[in-house]
């Protein structure tokens, strides 16, 4: 009898402990699941309306539109950079009535396009974080000492071509968290991969940053002609010469008949 009672008690306790363990597991799982969205939210998130900008025949310029959401306190800065390349800036001097290139500076890895936008009016305060046209790093590869005048000349040229921003683009807040910025690019915009970087600045430091990319490229017949000219330079020149000769011959024939 005592053995039967003991076996019945163990059986009931086993079911009780199993139910308790199962309940704790379900509760912990629900708690973890509810915490997942909070853990997955990044302090700053951005994306572009289109991840490509197509250059077609008759292209007169376009826009790169960036949307974002701020989930944490702090100020925002957006920077868009075009492909980087080495540039040479030459300085001419008047020697005996002729303007001759006397000195030059080669700058390494300079972006061909640069624009930015900030959530504050005093955008100059962000230059200490490397944000802004005047904060672009110019590294000279030769031994020319006075590089500031070469740097200023290159900046002035890029601003005149609308490749560098004179003033930051406007950042529009749709509500306290969502924002939008429209970067305008000119018709002769350099082709390549552009990088849009978002910075969240809080308490005097860059607390978070995120990047997205936009491909700026020629498409359609214009693209095929451009690739052919780059990969087959001699053949392209021969075709152009043939078309020019043919056009001249045809126009001459038409002129003779009309006469």
Coordinates of C-alpha atoms in Angstrom, one line a residue:
X1 CA 0.0 0.0 0.0
X2 CA 2.8 2.4 1.0
X3 CA 4.6 1.6 -2.3
X4 CA 1.5 2.4 -4.3
X5 CA 0.9 5.8 -2.5
X6 CA 4.6 6.7 -3.1
X7 CA 4.4 5.9 -6.8
X8 CA 1.1 7.9 -7.1
X9 CA 2.8 10.9 -5.4
X10 CA 5.9 10.8 -7.6
X11 CA 3.7 10.7 -10.7
X12 CA 1.7 13.8 -9.6
X13 CA 4.8 15.7 -8.7
X14 CA 6.4 14.8 -12.0
X15 CA 3.4 16.4 -13.9
X16 CA 3.5 19.4 -11.6
X17 CA 7.2 20.0 -12.2
X18 CA 6.8 19.5 -15.9
X19 CA 4.0 22.1 -16.1
X20 CA 6.0 24.6 -14.1
X21 CA 9.1 24.1 -16.3
X22 CA 6.9 24.5 -19.5
X23 CA 5.3 27.6 -18.1
X24 CA 8.6 29.2 -17.3
X25 CA 10.0 28.4 -20.8
X26 CA 7.0 29.9 -22.5
X27 CA 7.2 33.0 -20.4
X28 CA 10.9 33.5 -21.0
X29 CA 10.4 33.0 -24.7
X30 CA 7.6 35.6 -24.9
X31 CA 9.7 38.0 -22.9
X32 CA 12.7 37.5 -25.2
X33 CA 10.5 37.9 -28.3
X34 CA 9.0 41.1 -27.0
X35 CA 12.6 42.5 -26.4
X36 CA 13.8 41.6 -29.9
X37 CA 12.3 44.6 -31.7
X38 CA 13.9 47.0 -29.2
X39 CA 17.3 45.3 -29.7
X40 CA 17.0 45.3 -33.5
X41 CA 16.3 49.1 -33.8
X42 CA 19.4 51.0 -34.8
X43 CA 20.0 54.5 -33.6
X44 CA 19.9 55.8 -37.2
X45 CA 18.6 54.3 -40.4
X46 CA 18.8 55.6 -44.0
X47 CA 17.9 54.5 -47.5
X48 CA 17.7 56.0 -51.0
X49 CA 14.7 56.3 -53.1
X50 CA 16.6 54.6 -56.0
X51 CA 20.0 52.9 -55.7
X52 CA 20.9 54.0 -59.3
X53 CA 20.9 57.1 -61.4
X54 CA 20.7 56.4 -65.1
X55 CA 22.5 58.7 -67.5
X56 CA 20.7 58.6 -70.9
X57 CA 20.8 60.6 -74.1
X58 CA 19.6 64.1 -73.2
X59 CA 20.3 63.8 -69.5
X60 CA 20.1 67.3 -67.9
X61 CA 20.8 66.3 -64.3
X62 CA 19.0 64.5 -61.6
X63 CA 18.4 64.0 -57.9
X64 CA 19.6 61.5 -55.3
X65 CA 16.9 61.4 -52.6
X66 CA 17.8 60.0 -49.2
X67 CA 15.2 59.1 -46.5
X68 CA 16.1 58.4 -42.9
X69 CA 14.8 57.8 -39.4
X70 CA 16.4 58.9 -36.2
X71 CA 15.7 56.6 -33.2
X72 CA 18.0 58.2 -30.7
X73 CA 18.9 61.7 -29.6
X74 CA 21.5 63.7 -31.4
X75 CA 22.1 65.7 -34.5
X76 CA 22.3 64.3 -38.1
X77 CA 24.8 64.8 -40.9
X78 CA 24.5 63.3 -44.4
X79 CA 27.6 63.2 -46.7
X80 CA 27.5 61.9 -50.3
X81 CA 30.8 61.3 -52.1
X82 CA 31.5 60.4 -55.6
X83 CA 34.3 58.1 -56.8
X84 CA 37.8 59.0 -55.7
X85 CA 40.8 59.6 -57.9
X86 CA 44.2 61.3 -57.9
X87 CA 44.1 64.8 -59.2
X88 CA 46.9 67.1 -60.5
X89 CA 46.6 70.9 -60.0
X90 CA 49.0 73.0 -62.0
X91 CA 50.0 76.6 -61.4
X92 CA 50.8 78.8 -64.4
X93 CA 53.1 81.8 -64.4
X94 CA 53.7 84.5 -67.0
X95 CA 57.3 84.0 -68.3
X96 CA 58.3 86.4 -71.1
X97 CA 54.7 86.9 -72.1
X98 CA 53.8 83.2 -72.2
X99 CA 51.8 81.4 -69.6
X100 CA 53.7 78.2 -68.7
X101 CA 52.9 75.5 -66.1
X102 CA 55.7 76.0 -63.7
X103 CA 54.7 74.0 -60.6
X104 CA 52.1 71.4 -59.8
X105 CA 50.7 69.3 -56.9
X106 CA 49.2 65.8 -57.0
X107 CA 46.5 65.1 -54.5
X108 CA 45.8 61.5 -53.6
X109 CA 42.3 59.9 -53.5
X110 CA 40.1 63.1 -53.8
X111 CA 36.3 62.6 -54.3
X112 CA 35.1 63.8 -57.7
X113 CA 31.7 64.8 -56.2
X114 CA 30.9 66.0 -52.7
X115 CA 27.7 67.3 -51.1
X116 CA 26.4 67.2 -47.6
X117 CA 23.4 68.1 -45.4
X118 CA 23.0 68.7 -41.6
X119 CA 20.2 69.0 -39.1
X120 CA 21.8 72.2 -37.7
X121 CA 22.2 75.6 -39.2
X122 CA 25.8 76.0 -37.9
X123 CA 27.2 73.4 -40.2
X124 CA 30.7 74.7 -39.8
X125 CA 30.7 73.1 -36.3
X126 CA 30.7 69.7 -38.0
X127 CA 34.0 70.3 -39.8
X128 CA 35.9 68.9 -36.7
X129 CA 34.2 65.6 -37.5
X130 CA 35.5 65.7 -41.1
X131 CA 32.1 66.7 -42.5
X132 CA 31.8 69.5 -45.1
X133 CA 33.7 70.6 -48.2
X134 CA 36.3 72.5 -46.3
X135 CA 37.0 69.4 -44.2
X136 CA 38.0 67.2 -47.2
X137 CA 41.4 65.8 -46.6
X138 CA 43.9 66.7 -49.3
X139 CA 47.1 64.7 -49.2
X140 CA 49.9 65.8 -51.5
X141 CA 52.2 63.1 -52.9
X142 CA 55.0 65.5 -54.0
X143 CA 57.2 67.8 -52.0
X144 CA 55.5 71.1 -52.9
X145 CA 55.3 73.1 -49.6
X146 CA 52.5 75.6 -50.1
X147 CA 49.6 73.3 -51.0
X148 CA 46.8 75.6 -49.7
X149 CA 46.6 77.7 -52.9
X150 CA 46.4 74.5 -55.0
X151 CA 43.7 73.1 -52.7
X152 CA 41.7 76.4 -52.9
X153 CA 42.0 76.5 -56.7
X154 CA 40.7 72.9 -57.0
X155 CA 37.8 73.6 -54.6
X156 CA 36.9 76.7 -56.6
X157 CA 36.9 74.7 -59.8
X158 CA 34.8 71.9 -58.5
X159 CA 32.3 74.4 -57.0
X160 CA 32.0 76.2 -60.3
X161 CA 31.3 72.8 -62.0
X162 CA 28.7 72.1 -59.3
X163 CA 30.6 69.0 -58.3
X164 CA 31.2 70.4 -54.8
X165 CA 28.5 72.0 -52.7
X166 CA 28.8 75.7 -52.0
X167 CA 26.2 75.4 -49.2
X168 CA 24.8 72.2 -47.6
X169 CA 21.6 70.7 -49.1
X170 CA 18.4 71.2 -47.2
X171 CA 17.4 68.5 -44.7
X172 CA 13.6 68.3 -44.4
X173 CA 12.0 66.8 -41.2
X174 CA 8.7 65.1 -41.9
X175 CA 8.2 64.6 -38.2
X176 CA 10.7 64.6 -35.2
X177 CA 12.1 61.3 -36.4
X178 CA 11.7 61.0 -40.1
X179 CA 13.8 63.2 -42.5
X180 CA 14.5 63.6 -46.2
X181 CA 17.3 65.2 -48.2
X182 CA 17.5 65.8 -51.9
X183 CA 21.0 66.0 -53.5
X184 CA 21.1 67.6 -56.9
X185 CA 23.7 66.3 -59.5
X186 CA 24.6 68.2 -62.7
X187 CA 24.3 66.9 -66.2
X188 CA 28.0 66.2 -66.5
X189 CA 28.2 64.4 -63.2
X190 CA 31.1 61.9 -62.9
X191 CA 30.1 58.3 -63.3
X192 CA 30.7 55.6 -60.7
X193 CA 29.6 54.4 -57.3
X194 CA 28.5 57.1 -54.9
X195 CA 28.5 56.5 -51.1
X196 CA 26.0 58.2 -48.8
X197 CA 27.1 58.2 -45.2
X198 CA 24.8 59.2 -42.3
X199 CA 26.3 60.3 -39.0
X200 CA 24.5 60.6 -35.6
X201 CA 26.4 63.1 -33.5
X202 CA 25.7 63.1 -29.7
X203 CA 27.6 64.8 -26.9
X204 CA 30.5 65.9 -29.0
X205 CA 31.2 62.6 -30.8
X206 CA 30.0 60.5 -33.7
X207 CA 27.8 58.0 -31.9
X208 CA 26.7 56.0 -35.0
X209 CA 27.1 56.0 -38.7
X210 CA 25.6 54.0 -41.6
X211 CA 26.2 53.9 -45.4
X212 CA 24.3 53.2 -48.6
X213 CA 25.5 53.2 -52.2
X214 CA 24.1 54.7 -55.4
X215 CA 25.4 53.7 -58.9
X216 CA 25.6 56.5 -61.4
X217 CA 26.1 55.1 -64.9
X218 CA 25.2 55.5 -68.5
X219 CA 22.5 53.2 -69.9
X220 CA 21.1 52.4 -73.3
X221 CA 22.8 53.1 -76.7
X222 CA 24.9 55.9 -75.2
X223 CA 26.4 53.4 -72.8
X224 CA 27.3 50.9 -75.5
X225 CA 29.0 53.6 -77.6
X226 CA 31.0 54.8 -74.6
X227 CA 32.2 51.3 -73.7
X228 CA 33.1 50.6 -77.3
X229 CA 35.2 53.8 -77.5
X230 CA 37.0 52.9 -74.3
X231 CA 37.7 49.2 -75.1
X232 CA 38.4 49.7 -78.9
X233 CA 39.9 53.1 -79.3
X234 CA 41.4 52.5 -82.8
X235 CA 38.2 50.9 -84.2
X236 CA 36.1 53.7 -82.7
X237 CA 38.4 56.3 -84.4
X238 CA 38.2 54.5 -87.7
X239 CA 34.4 54.3 -87.5
X240 CA 34.1 58.0 -86.7
X241 CA 36.5 58.9 -89.6
X242 CA 34.4 56.7 -92.0
X243 CA 31.2 58.4 -90.9
X244 CA 32.7 61.8 -91.3
X245 CA 34.0 61.0 -94.8
X246 CA 30.6 59.5 -95.8
X247 CA 28.7 62.5 -94.5
X248 CA 31.0 64.8 -96.5
X249 CA 30.6 62.8 -99.7
X250 CA 26.8 62.6 -99.3
X251 CA 26.5 66.4 -98.7
X252 CA 28.7 67.1 -101.7
X253 CA 26.4 64.9 -103.9
X254 CA 23.3 66.6 -102.6
X255 CA 24.9 70.0 -103.2
X256 CA 25.8 69.1 -106.8
X257 CA 22.4 67.8 -107.7
X258 CA 20.6 70.9 -106.3
X259 CA 23.0 73.1 -108.4

